[in-house]
PDB file of C-alpha atoms in Angstrom:
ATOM      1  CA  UNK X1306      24.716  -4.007 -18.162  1.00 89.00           C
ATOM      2  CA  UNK X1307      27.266  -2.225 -20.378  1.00 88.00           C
ATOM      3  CA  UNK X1308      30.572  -2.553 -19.828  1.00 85.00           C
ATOM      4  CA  UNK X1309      31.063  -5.579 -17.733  1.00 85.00           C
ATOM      5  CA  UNK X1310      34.417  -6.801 -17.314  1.00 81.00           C
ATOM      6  CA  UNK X1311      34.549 -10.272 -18.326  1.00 81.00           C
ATOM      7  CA  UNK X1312      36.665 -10.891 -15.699  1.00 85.00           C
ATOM      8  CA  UNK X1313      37.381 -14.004 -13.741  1.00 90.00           C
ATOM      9  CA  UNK X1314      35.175 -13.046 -10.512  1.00 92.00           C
ATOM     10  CA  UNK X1315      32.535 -12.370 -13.038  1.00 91.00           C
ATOM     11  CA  UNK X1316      32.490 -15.483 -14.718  1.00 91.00           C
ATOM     12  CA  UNK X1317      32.183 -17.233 -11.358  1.00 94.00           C
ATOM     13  CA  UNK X1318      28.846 -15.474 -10.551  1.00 95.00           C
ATOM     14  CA  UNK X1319      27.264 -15.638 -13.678  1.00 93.00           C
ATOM     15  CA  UNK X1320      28.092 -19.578 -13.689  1.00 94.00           C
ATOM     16  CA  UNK X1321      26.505 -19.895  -9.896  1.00 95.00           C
ATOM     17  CA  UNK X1322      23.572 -17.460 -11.162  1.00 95.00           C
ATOM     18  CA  UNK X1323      22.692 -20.475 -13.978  1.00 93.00           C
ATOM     19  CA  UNK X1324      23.380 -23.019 -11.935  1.00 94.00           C
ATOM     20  CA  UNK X1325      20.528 -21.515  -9.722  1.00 94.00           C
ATOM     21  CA  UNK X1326      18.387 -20.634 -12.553  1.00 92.00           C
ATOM     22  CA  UNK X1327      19.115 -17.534 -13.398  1.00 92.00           C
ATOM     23  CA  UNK X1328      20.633 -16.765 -16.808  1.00 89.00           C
ATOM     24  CA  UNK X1329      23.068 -14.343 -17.815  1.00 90.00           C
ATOM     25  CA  UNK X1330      23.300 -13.944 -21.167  1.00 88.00           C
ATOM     26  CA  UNK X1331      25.599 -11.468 -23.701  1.00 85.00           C
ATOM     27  CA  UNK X1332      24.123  -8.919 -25.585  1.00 80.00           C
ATOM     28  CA  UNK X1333      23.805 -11.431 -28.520  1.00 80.00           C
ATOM     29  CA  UNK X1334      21.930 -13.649 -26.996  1.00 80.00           C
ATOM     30  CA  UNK X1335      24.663 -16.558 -25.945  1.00 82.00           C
ATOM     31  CA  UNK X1336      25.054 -17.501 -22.480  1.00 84.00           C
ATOM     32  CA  UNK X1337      27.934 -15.187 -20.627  1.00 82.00           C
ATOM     33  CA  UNK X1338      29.374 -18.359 -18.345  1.00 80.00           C
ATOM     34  CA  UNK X1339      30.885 -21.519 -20.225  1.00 77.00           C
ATOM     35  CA  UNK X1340      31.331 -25.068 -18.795  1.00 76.00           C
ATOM     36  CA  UNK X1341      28.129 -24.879 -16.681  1.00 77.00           C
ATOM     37  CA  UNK X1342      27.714 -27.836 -14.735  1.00 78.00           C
ATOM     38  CA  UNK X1343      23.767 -29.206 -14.754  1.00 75.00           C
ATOM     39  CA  UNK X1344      21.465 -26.954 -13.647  1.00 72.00           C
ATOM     40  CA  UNK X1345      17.686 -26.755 -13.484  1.00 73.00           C
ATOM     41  CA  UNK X1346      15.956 -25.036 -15.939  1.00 71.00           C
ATOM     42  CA  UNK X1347      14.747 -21.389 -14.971  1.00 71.00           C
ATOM     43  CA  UNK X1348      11.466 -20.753 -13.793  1.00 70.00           C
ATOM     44  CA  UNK X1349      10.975 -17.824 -16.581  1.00 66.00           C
ATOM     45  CA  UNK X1350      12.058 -19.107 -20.144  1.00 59.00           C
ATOM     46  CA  UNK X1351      15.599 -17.032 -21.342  1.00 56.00           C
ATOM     47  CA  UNK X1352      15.365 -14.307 -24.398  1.00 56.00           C
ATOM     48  CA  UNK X1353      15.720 -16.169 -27.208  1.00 51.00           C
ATOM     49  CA  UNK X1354      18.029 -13.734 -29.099  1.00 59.00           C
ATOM     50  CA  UNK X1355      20.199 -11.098 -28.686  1.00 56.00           C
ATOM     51  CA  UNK X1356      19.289  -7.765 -27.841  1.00 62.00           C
ATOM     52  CA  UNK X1357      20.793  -5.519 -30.800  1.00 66.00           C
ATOM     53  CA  UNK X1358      20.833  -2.127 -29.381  1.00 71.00           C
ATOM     54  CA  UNK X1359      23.673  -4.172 -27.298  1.00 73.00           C
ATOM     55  CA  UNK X1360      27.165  -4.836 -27.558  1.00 76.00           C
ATOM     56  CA  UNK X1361      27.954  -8.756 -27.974  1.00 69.00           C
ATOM     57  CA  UNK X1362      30.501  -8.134 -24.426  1.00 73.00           C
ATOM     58  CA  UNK X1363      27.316  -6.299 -22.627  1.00 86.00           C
ATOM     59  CA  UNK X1364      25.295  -8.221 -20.672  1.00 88.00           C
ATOM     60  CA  UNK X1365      21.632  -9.483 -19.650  1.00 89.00           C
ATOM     61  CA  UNK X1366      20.811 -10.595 -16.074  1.00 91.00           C
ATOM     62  CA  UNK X1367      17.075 -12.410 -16.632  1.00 89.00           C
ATOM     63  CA  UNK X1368      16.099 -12.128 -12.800  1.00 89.00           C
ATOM     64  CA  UNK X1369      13.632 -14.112 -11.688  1.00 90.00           C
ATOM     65  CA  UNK X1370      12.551 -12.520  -8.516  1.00 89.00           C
ATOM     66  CA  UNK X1371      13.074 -12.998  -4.620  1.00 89.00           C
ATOM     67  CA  UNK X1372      11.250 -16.043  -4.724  1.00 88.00           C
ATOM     68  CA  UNK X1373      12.628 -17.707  -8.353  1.00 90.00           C
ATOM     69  CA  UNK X1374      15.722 -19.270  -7.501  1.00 93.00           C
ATOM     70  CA  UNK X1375      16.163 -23.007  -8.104  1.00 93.00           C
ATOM     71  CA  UNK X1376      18.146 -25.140  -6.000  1.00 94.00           C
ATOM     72  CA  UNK X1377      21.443 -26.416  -7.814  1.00 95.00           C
ATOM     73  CA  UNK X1378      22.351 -29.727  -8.795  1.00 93.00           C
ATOM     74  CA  UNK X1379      25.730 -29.849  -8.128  1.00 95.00           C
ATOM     75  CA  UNK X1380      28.086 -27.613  -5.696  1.00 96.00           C
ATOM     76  CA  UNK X1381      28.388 -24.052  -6.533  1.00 97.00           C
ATOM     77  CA  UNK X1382      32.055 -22.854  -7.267  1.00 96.00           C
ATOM     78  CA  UNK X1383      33.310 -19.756  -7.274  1.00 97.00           C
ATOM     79  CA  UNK X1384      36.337 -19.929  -8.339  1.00 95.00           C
ATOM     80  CA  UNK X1385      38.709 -17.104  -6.668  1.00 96.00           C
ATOM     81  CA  UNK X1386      35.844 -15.257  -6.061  1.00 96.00           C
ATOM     82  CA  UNK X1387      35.353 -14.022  -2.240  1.00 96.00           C
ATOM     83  CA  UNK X1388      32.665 -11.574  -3.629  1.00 96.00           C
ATOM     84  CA  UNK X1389      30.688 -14.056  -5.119  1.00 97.00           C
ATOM     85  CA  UNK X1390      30.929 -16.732  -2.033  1.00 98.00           C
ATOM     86  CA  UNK X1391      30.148 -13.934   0.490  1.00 97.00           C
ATOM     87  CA  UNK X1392      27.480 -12.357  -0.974  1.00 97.00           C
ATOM     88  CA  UNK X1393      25.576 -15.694  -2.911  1.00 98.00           C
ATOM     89  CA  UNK X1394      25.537 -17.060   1.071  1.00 98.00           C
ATOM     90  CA  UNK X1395      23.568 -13.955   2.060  1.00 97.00           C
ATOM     91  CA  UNK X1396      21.110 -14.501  -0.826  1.00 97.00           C
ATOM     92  CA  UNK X1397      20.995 -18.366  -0.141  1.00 97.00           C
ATOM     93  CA  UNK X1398      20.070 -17.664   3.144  1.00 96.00           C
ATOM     94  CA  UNK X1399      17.672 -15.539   2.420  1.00 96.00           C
ATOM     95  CA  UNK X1400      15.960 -17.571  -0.231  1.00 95.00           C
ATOM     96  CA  UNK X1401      16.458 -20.645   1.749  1.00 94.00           C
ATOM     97  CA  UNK X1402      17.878 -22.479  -0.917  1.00 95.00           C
ATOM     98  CA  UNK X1403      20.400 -25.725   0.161  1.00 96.00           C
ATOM     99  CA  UNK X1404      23.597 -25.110  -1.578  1.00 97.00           C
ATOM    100  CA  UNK X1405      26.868 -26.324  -0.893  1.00 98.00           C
ATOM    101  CA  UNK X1406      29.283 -23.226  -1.980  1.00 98.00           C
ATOM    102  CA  UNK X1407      33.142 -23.513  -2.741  1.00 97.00           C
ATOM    103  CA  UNK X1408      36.418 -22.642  -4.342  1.00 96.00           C
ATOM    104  CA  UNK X1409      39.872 -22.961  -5.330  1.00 96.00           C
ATOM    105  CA  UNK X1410      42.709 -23.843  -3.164  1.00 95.00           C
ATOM    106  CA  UNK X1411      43.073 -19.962  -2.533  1.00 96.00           C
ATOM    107  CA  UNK X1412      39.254 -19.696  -1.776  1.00 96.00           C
ATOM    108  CA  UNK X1413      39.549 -22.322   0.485  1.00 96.00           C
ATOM    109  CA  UNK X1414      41.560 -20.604   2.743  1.00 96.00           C
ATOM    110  CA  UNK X1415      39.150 -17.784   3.318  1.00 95.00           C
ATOM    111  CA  UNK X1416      37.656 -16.868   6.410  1.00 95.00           C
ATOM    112  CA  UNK X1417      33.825 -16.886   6.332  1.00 96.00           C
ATOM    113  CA  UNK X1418      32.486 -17.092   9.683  1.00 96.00           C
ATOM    114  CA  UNK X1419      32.678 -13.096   9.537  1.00 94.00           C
ATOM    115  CA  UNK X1420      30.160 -13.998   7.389  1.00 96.00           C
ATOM    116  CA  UNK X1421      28.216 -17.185   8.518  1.00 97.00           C
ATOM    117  CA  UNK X1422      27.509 -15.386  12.142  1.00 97.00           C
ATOM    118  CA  UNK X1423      25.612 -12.228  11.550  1.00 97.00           C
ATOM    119  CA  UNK X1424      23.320 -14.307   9.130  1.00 97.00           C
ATOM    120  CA  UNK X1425      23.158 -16.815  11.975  1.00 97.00           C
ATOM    121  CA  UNK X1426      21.562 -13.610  13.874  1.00 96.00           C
ATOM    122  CA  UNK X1427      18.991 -13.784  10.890  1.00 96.00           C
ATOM    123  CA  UNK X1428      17.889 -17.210  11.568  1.00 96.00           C
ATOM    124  CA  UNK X1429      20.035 -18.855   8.837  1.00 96.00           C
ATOM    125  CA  UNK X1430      21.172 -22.058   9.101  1.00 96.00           C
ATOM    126  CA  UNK X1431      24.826 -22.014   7.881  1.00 97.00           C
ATOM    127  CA  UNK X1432      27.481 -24.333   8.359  1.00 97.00           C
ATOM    128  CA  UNK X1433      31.422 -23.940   7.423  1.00 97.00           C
ATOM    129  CA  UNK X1434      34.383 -26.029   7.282  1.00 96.00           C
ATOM    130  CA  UNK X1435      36.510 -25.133  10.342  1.00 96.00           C
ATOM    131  CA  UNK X1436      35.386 -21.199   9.351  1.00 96.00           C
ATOM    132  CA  UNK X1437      36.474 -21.674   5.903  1.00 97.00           C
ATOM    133  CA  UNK X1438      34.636 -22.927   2.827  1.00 97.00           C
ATOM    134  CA  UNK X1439      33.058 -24.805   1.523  1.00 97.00           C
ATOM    135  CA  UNK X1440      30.011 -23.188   2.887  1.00 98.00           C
ATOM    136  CA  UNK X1441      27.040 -25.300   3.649  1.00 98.00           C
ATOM    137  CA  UNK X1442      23.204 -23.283   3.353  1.00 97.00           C
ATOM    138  CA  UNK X1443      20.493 -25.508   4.795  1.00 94.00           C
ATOM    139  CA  UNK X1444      16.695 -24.779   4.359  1.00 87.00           C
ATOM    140  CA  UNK X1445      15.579 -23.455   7.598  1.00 81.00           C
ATOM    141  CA  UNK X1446      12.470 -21.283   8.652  1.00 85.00           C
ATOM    142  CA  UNK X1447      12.013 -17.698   7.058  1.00 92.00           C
ATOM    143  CA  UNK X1448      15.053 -15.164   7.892  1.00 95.00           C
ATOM    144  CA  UNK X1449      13.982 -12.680  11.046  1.00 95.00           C
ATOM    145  CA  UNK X1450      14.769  -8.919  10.796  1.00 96.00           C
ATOM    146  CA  UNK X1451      17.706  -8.695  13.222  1.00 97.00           C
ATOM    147  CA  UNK X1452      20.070  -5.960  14.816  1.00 98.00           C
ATOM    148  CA  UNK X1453      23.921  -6.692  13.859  1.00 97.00           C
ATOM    149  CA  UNK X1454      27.019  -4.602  14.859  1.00 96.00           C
ATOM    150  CA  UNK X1455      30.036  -5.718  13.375  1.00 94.00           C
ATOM    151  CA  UNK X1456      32.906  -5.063  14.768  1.00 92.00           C
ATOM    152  CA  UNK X1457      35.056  -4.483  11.342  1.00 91.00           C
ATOM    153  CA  UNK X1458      33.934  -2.221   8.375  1.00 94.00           C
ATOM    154  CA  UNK X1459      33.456  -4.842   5.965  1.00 95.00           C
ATOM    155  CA  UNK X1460      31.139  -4.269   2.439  1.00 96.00           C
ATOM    156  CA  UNK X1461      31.235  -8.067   1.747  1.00 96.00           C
ATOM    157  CA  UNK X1462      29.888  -8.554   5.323  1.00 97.00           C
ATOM    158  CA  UNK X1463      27.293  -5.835   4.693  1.00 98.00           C
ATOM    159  CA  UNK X1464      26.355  -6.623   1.499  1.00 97.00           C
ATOM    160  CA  UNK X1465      25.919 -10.103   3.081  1.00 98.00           C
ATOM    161  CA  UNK X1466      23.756  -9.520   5.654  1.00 98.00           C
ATOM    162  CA  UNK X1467      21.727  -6.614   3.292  1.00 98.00           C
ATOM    163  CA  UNK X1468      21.014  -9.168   0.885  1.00 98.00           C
ATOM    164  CA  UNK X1469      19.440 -11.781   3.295  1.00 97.00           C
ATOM    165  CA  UNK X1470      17.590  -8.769   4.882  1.00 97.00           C
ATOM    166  CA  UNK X1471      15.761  -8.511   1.416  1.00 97.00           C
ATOM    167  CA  UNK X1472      14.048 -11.514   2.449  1.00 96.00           C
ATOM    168  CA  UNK X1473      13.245 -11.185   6.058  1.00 96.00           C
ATOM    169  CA  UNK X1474      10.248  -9.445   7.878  1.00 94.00           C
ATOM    170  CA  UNK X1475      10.994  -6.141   9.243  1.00 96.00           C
ATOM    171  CA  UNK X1476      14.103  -4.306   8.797  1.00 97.00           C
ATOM    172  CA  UNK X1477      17.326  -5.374   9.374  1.00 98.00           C
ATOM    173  CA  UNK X1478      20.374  -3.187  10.215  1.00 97.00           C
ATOM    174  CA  UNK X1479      23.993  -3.312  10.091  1.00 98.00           C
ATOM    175  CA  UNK X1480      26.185  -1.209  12.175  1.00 98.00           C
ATOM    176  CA  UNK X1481      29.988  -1.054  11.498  1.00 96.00           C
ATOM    177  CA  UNK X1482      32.558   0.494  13.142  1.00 95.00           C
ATOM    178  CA  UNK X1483      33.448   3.003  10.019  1.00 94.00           C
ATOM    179  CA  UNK X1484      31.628   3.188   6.781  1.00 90.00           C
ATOM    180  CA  UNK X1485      33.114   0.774   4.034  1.00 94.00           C
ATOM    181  CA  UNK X1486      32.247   0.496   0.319  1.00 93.00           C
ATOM    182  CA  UNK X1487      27.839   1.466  -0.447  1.00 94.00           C
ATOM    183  CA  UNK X1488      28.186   0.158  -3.827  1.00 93.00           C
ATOM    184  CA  UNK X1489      25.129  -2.164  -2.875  1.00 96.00           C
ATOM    185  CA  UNK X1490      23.174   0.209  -1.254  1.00 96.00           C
ATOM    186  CA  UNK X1491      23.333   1.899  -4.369  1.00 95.00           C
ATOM    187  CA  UNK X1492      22.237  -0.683  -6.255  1.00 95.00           C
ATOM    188  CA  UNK X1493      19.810  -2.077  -3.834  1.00 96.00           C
ATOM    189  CA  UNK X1494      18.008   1.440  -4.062  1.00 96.00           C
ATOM    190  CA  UNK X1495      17.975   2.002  -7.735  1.00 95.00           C
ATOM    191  CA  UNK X1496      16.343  -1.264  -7.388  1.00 95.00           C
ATOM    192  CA  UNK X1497      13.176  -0.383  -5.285  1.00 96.00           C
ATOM    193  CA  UNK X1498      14.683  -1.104  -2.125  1.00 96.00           C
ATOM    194  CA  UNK X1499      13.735   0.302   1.215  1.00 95.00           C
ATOM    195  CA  UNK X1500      17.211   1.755   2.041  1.00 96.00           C
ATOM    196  CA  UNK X1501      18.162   3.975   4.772  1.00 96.00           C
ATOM    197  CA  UNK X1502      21.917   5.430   5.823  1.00 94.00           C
ATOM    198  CA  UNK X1503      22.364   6.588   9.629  1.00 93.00           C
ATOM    199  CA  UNK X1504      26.147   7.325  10.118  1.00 93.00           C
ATOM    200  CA  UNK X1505      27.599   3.822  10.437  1.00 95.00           C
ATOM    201  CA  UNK X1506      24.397   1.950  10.383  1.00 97.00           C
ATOM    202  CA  UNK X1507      22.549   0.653   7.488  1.00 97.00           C
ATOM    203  CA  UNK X1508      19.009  -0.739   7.473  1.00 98.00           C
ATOM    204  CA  UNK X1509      16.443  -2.346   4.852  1.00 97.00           C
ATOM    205  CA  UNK X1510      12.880  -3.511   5.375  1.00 96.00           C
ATOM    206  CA  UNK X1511      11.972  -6.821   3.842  1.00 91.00           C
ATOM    207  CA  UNK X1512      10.289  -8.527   2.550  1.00 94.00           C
ATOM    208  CA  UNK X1513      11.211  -6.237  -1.282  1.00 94.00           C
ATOM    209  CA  UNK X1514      10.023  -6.351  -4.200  1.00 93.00           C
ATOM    210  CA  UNK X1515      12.642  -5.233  -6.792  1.00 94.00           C
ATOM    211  CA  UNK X1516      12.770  -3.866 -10.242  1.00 93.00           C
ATOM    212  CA  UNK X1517      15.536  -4.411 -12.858  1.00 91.00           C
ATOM    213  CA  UNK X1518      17.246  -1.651 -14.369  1.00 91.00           C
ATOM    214  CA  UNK X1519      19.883  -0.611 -17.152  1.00 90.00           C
ATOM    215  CA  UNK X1520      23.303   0.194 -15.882  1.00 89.00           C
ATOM    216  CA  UNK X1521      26.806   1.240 -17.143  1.00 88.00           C
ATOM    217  CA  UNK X1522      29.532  -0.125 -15.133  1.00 85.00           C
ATOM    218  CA  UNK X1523      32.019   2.760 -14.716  1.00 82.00           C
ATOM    219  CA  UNK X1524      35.633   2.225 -15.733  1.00 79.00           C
ATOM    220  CA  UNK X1525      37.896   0.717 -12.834  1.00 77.00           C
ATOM    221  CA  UNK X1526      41.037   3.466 -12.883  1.00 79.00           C
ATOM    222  CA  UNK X1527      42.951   1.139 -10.301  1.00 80.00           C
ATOM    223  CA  UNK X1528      42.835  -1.814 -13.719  1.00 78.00           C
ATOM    224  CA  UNK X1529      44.872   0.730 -15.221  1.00 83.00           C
ATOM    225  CA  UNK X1530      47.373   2.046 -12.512  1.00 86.00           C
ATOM    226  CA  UNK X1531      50.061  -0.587 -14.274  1.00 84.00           C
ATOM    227  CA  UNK X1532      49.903   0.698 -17.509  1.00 85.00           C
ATOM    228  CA  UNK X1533      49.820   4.724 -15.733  1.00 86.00           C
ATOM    229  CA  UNK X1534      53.464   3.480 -13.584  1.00 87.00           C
ATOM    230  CA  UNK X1535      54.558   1.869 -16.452  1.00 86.00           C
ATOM    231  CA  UNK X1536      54.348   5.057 -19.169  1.00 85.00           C
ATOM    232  CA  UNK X1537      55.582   6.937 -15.913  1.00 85.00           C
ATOM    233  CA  UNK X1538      59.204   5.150 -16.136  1.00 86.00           C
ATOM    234  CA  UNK X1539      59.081   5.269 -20.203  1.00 81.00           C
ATOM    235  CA  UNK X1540      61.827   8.097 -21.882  1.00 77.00           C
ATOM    236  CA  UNK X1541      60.728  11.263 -22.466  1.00 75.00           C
ATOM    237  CA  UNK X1542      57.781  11.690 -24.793  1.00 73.00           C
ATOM    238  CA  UNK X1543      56.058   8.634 -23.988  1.00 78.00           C
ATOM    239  CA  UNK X1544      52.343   9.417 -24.414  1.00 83.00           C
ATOM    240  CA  UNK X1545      49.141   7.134 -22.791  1.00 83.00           C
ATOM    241  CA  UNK X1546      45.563   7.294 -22.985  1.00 85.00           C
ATOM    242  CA  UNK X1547      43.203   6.092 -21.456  1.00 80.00           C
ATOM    243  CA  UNK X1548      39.677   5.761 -22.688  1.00 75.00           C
TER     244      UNK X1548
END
């Protein structure tokens, strides 16, 4: 991936992805999390160098299929992150890994039985603290293709529930009340998934096999809307670009 922001939320996924044996690495070849805490090792050895038709900042997710994931050692933080916690529960679920997922104090406040009950639908066994994290995924019996209707438009929830569906028998759909954010259906069909849009419902047929792919993560405008109302209020003259 080019251009990944090496944001916060990021970190936080790439440092649950190692913990559960998958490796992220930069385009030179060092590991893209720091200060991860023990983790097994993956079940398909990492590159052992760089990549140098990529940037050092780029990075190198080493997948290791629907069935690869290791169990962690240790809890799974993710930081601030409600994208990470959301959507790692949908793939824990799915893979039926046990993981124990959490956060900081802000996290910890989060709702996430929005989340917890449609994979519940699934067959998932998923338990929460008072509907907040941290999150406990058990290992349970293989995820059933389910229908869910949600009744708020939510892309975490989706991309939730899509996820796990990767792994269950038979298609799963999601219904929502109006259509939120596709970014994962995007993904999930550059991918090899078996996708398919009707109105406000979603649907995917597991189990799938996936491919990886190159990508270019598109510049985030609303990163920059400071710096645009800032050089807005600047005298006369005042010039900005943005690249």
């Amino acid at each position: 991936m080019a251009g990944l922001a090496p944001g916060g939320d990021v970190r936080s996924t790439a440092r649950c992805l190692a913990q559960l044996g998958v490796p992220v690495l930069r385009g030179d070849g060092t590991p893209w999390a720091e200060k991860v805490p023990p983790q097994r090792p993956p079940r398909s050895p990492p590159l052992p160098e760089g990549d140098p038709d990529m940037q050092a900042d780029d990075a190198i997710v080493l997948g290791q299929g629907l069935s690869g994931l290791r169990e962690p050692i240790e809890r799974l933080d993710c930081g601030n992150s409600g994208t990470t916690i959301r959507l790692l529960t949908g793939v824990l679920a799915g893979a039926g890994i046990e993981a124990t997922l959490t956060g900081d104090e802000s996290l910890s406040r989060r709702p996430m039985e929005r989340v917890a009950k449609p994979l519940r639908q699934l067959g998932a066994e998923i338990g929460t603290t008072h509907g907040k994290p941290p999150v406990i995924v058990r290992r349970g019996h293989p995820l059933r293709a389910a229908v869910i209707a949600s009744d708020v438009a939510s892309a975490q929830v989706k991309s939730s529930v899509l996820l796990a569906g990767l792994f269950a028998e038979g298609e799963t759909s999601f219904t929502e009340p109006g259509k939120s954010r596709d970014h994962t259906e995007r993904l999930l069909r550059t991918m090899g998934a078996a996708i398919v849009q009707r109105g406000n419902t979603v649907a995917v047929r597991g189990p799938a096999k996936l491919r990886g792919f190159a990508l270019d993560v598109p510049g985030d405008l609303s990163s920059a809307a400071f710096l645009i109302a800032a050089a807005l209020t600047a005298p006369e003259g005042s010039t900005l670009t943005l690249e």
